[in-house]
Tab-separated table of N, CA, C and O and ligand atoms in Angstrom:
chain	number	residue	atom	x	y	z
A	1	UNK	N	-7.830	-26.885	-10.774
A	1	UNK	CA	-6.401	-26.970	-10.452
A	1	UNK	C	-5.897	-25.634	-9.884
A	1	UNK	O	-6.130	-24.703	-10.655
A	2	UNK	N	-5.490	-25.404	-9.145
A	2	UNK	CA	-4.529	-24.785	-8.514
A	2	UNK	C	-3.670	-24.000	-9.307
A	2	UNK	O	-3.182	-24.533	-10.304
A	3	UNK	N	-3.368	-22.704	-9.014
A	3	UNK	CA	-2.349	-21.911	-9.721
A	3	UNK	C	-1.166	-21.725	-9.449
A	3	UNK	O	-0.838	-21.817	-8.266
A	4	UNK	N	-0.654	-21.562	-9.967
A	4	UNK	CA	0.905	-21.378	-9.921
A	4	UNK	C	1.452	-20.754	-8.944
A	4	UNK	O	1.339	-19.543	-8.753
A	5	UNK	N	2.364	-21.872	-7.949
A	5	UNK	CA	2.649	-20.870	-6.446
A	5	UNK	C	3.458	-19.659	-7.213
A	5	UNK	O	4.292	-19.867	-8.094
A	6	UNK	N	2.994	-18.084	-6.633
A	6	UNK	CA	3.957	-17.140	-6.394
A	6	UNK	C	3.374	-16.223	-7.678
A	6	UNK	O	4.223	-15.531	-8.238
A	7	UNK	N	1.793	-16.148	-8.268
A	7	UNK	CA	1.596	-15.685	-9.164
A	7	UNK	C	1.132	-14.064	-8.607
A	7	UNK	O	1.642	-12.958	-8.792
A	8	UNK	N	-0.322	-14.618	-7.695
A	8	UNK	CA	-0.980	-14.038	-6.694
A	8	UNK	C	0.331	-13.683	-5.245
A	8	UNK	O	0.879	-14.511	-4.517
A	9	UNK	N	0.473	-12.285	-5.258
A	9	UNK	CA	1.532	-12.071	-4.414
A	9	UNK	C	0.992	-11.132	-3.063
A	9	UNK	O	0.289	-10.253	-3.561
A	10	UNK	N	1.021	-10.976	-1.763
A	10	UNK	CA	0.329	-10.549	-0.873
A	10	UNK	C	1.265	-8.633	-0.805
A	10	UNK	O	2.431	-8.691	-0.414
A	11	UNK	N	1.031	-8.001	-0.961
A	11	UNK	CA	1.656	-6.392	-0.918
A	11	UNK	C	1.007	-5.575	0.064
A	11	UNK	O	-0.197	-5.626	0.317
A	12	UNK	N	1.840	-4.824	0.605
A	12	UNK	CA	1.635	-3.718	1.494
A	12	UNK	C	1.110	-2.337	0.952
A	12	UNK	O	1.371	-2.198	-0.243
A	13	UNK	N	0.354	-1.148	1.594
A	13	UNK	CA	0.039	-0.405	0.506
A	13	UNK	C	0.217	0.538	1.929
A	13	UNK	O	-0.578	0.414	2.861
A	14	UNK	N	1.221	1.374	1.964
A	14	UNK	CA	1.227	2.507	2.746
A	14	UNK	C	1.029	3.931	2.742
A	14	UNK	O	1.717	4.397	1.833
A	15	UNK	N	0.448	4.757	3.301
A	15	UNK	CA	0.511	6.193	3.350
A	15	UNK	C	1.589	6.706	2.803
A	15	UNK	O	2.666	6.407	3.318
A	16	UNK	N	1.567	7.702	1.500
A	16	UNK	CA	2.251	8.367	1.420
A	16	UNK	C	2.564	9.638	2.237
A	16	UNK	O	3.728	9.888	2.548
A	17	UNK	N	1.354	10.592	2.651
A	17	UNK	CA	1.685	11.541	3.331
A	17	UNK	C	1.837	11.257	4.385
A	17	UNK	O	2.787	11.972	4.704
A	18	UNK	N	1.413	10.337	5.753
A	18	UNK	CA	2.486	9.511	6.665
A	18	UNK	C	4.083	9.752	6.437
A	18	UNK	O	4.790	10.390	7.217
A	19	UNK	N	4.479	9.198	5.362
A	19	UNK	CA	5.647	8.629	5.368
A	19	UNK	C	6.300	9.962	4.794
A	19	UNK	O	7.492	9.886	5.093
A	20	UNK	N	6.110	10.924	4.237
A	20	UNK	CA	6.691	12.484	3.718
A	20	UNK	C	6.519	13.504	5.135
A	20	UNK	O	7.450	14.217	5.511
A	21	UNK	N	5.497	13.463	5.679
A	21	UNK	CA	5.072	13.976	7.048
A	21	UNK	C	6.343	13.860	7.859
A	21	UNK	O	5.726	13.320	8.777
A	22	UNK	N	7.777	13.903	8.392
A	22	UNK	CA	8.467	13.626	9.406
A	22	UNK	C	8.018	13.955	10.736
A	22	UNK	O	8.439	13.467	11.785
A	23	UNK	N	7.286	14.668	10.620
A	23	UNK	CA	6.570	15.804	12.007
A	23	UNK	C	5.875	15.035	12.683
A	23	UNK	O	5.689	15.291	13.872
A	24	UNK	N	5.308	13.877	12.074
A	24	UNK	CA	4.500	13.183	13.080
A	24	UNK	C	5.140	12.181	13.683
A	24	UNK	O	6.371	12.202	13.705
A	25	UNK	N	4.590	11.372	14.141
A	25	UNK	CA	4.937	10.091	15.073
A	25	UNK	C	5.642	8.598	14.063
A	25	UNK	O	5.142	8.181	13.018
A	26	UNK	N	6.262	8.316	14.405
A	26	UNK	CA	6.617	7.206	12.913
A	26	UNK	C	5.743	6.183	12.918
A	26	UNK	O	5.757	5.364	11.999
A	27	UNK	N	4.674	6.074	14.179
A	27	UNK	CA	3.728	5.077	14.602
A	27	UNK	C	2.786	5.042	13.706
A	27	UNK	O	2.342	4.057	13.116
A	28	UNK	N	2.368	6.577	13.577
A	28	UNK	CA	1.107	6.365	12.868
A	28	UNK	C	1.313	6.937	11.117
A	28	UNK	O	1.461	7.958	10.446
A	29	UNK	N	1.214	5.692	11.029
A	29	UNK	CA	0.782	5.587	9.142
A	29	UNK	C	0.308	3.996	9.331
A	29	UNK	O	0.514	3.021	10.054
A	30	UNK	N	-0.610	4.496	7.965
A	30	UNK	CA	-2.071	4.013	7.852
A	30	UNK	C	-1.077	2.773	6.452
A	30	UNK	O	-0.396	3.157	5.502
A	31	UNK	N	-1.379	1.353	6.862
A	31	UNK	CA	-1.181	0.497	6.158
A	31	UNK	C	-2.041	-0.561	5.416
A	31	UNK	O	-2.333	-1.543	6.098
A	32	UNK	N	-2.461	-0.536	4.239
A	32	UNK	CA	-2.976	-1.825	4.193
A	32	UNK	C	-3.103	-3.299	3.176
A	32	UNK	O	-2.970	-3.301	1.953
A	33	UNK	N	-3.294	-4.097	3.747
A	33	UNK	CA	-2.346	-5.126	2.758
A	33	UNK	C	-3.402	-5.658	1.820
A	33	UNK	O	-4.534	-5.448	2.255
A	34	UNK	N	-3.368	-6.208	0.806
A	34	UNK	CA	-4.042	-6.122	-0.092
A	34	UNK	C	-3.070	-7.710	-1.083
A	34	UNK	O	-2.143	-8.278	-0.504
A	35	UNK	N	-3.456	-8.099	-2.330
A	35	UNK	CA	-3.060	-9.427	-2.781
A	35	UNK	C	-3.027	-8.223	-4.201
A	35	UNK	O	-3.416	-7.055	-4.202
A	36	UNK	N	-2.397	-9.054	-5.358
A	36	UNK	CA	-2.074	-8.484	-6.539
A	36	UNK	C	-1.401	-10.174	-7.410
A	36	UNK	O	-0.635	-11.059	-7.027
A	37	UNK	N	-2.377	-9.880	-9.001
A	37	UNK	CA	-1.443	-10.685	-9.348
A	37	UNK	C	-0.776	-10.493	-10.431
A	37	UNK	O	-1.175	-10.028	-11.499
A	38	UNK	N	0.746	-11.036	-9.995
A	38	UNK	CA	1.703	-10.357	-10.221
A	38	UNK	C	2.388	-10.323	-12.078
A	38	UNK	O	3.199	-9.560	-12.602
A	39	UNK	N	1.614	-11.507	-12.640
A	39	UNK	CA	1.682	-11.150	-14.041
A	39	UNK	C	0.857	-10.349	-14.510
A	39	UNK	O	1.197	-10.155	-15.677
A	40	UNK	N	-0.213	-9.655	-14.226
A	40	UNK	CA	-1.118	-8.450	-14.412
A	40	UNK	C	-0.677	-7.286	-14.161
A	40	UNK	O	-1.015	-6.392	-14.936
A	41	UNK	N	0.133	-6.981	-13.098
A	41	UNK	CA	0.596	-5.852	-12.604
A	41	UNK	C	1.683	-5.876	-12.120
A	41	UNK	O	1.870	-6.331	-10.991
A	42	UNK	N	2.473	-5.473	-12.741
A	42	UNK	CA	4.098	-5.567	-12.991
A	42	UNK	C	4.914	-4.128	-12.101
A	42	UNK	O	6.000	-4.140	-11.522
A	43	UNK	N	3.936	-2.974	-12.262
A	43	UNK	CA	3.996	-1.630	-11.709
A	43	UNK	C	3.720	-1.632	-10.119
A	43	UNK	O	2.744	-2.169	-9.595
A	44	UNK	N	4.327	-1.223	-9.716
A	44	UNK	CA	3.786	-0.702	-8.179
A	44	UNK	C	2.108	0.058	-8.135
A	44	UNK	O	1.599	0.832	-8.945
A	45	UNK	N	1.565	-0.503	-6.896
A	45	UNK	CA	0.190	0.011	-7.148
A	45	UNK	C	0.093	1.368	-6.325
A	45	UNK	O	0.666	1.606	-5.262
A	46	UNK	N	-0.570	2.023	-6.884
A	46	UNK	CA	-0.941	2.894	-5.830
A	46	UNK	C	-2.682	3.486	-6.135
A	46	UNK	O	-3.101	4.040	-7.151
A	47	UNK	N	-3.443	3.132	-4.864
A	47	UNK	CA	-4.769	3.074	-4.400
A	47	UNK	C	-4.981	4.379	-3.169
A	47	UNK	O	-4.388	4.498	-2.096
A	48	UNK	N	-6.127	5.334	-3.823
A	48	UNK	CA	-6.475	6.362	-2.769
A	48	UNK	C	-7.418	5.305	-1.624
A	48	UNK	O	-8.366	4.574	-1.914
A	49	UNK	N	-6.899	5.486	-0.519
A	49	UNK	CA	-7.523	5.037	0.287
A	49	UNK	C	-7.059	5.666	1.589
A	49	UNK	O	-5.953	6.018	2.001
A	50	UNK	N	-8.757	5.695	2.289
A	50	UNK	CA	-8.620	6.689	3.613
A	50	UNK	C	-7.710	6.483	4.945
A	50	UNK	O	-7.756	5.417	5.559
A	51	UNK	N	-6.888	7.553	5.355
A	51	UNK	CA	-6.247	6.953	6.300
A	51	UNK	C	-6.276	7.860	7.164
A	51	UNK	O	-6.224	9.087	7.072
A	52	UNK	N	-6.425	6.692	8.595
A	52	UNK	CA	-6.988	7.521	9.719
A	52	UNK	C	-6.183	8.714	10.298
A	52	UNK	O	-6.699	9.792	10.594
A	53	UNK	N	-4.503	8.330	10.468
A	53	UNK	CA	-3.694	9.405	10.859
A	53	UNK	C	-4.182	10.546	10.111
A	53	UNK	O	-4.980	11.184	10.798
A	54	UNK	N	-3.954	11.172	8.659
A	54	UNK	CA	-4.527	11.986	8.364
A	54	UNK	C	-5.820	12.064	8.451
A	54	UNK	O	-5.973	13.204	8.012
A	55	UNK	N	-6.658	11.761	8.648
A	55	UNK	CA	-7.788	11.783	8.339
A	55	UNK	C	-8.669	12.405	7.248
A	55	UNK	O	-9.668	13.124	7.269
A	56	UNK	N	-7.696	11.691	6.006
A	56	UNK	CA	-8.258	11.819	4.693
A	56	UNK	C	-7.610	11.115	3.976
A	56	UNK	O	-6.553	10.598	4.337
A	57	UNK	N	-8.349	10.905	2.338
A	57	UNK	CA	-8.223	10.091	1.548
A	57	UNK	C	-6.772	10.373	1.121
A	57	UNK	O	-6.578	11.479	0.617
A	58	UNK	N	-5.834	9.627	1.234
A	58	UNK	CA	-4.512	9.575	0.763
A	58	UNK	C	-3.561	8.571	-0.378
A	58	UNK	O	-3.798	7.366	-0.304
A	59	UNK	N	-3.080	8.776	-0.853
A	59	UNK	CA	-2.620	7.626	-1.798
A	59	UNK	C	-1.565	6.826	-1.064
A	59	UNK	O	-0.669	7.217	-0.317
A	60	UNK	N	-1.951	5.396	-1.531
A	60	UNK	CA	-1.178	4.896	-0.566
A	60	UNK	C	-0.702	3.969	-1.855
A	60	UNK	O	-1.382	3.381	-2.696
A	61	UNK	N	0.809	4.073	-1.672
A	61	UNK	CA	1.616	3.032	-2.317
A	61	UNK	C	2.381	1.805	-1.735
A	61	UNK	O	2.973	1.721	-0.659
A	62	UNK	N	2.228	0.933	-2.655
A	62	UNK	CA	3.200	-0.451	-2.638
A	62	UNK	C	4.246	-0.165	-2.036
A	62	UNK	O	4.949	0.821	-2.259
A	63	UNK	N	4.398	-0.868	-1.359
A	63	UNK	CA	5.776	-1.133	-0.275
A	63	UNK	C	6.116	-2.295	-0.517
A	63	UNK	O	5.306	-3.220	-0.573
A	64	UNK	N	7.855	-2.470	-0.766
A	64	UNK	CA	8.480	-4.201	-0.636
A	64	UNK	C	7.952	-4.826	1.036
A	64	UNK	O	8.243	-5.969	1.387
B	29	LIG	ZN1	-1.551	9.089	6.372
């Protein structure tokens, strides 16, 4: 059976230093979307993962 629509929720996970950076381009930050479910993790996620604008491992947080 099938789970409960709206448990499993689809989230954005963006560059933080992108998005603190003003100096750069607003183009480039490193996004990536990822699923979460949402009675497990109630907190905003945040995952080091590499991003190319910087070109290094950056933490990238949950975005609405
Ligand atoms: Zn970045």
């Amino acid at each position: 059976m099938a789970a409960k629509k709206g448990v499993r929720i689809v989230i954005t996970l963006e560059c933080t230093e992108c998005r603190t950076n003003t100096e750069k381009r607003s183009s480039g930050v490193s996004r990536y979307t990822t699923s979460k479910n949402r009675r497990n993790t109630t907190a905003r996620m945040e995952i080091k993962k590499f991003c190319p604008h910087c070109n290094t491992h950056t933490i990238h947080k949950e975005i609405k």
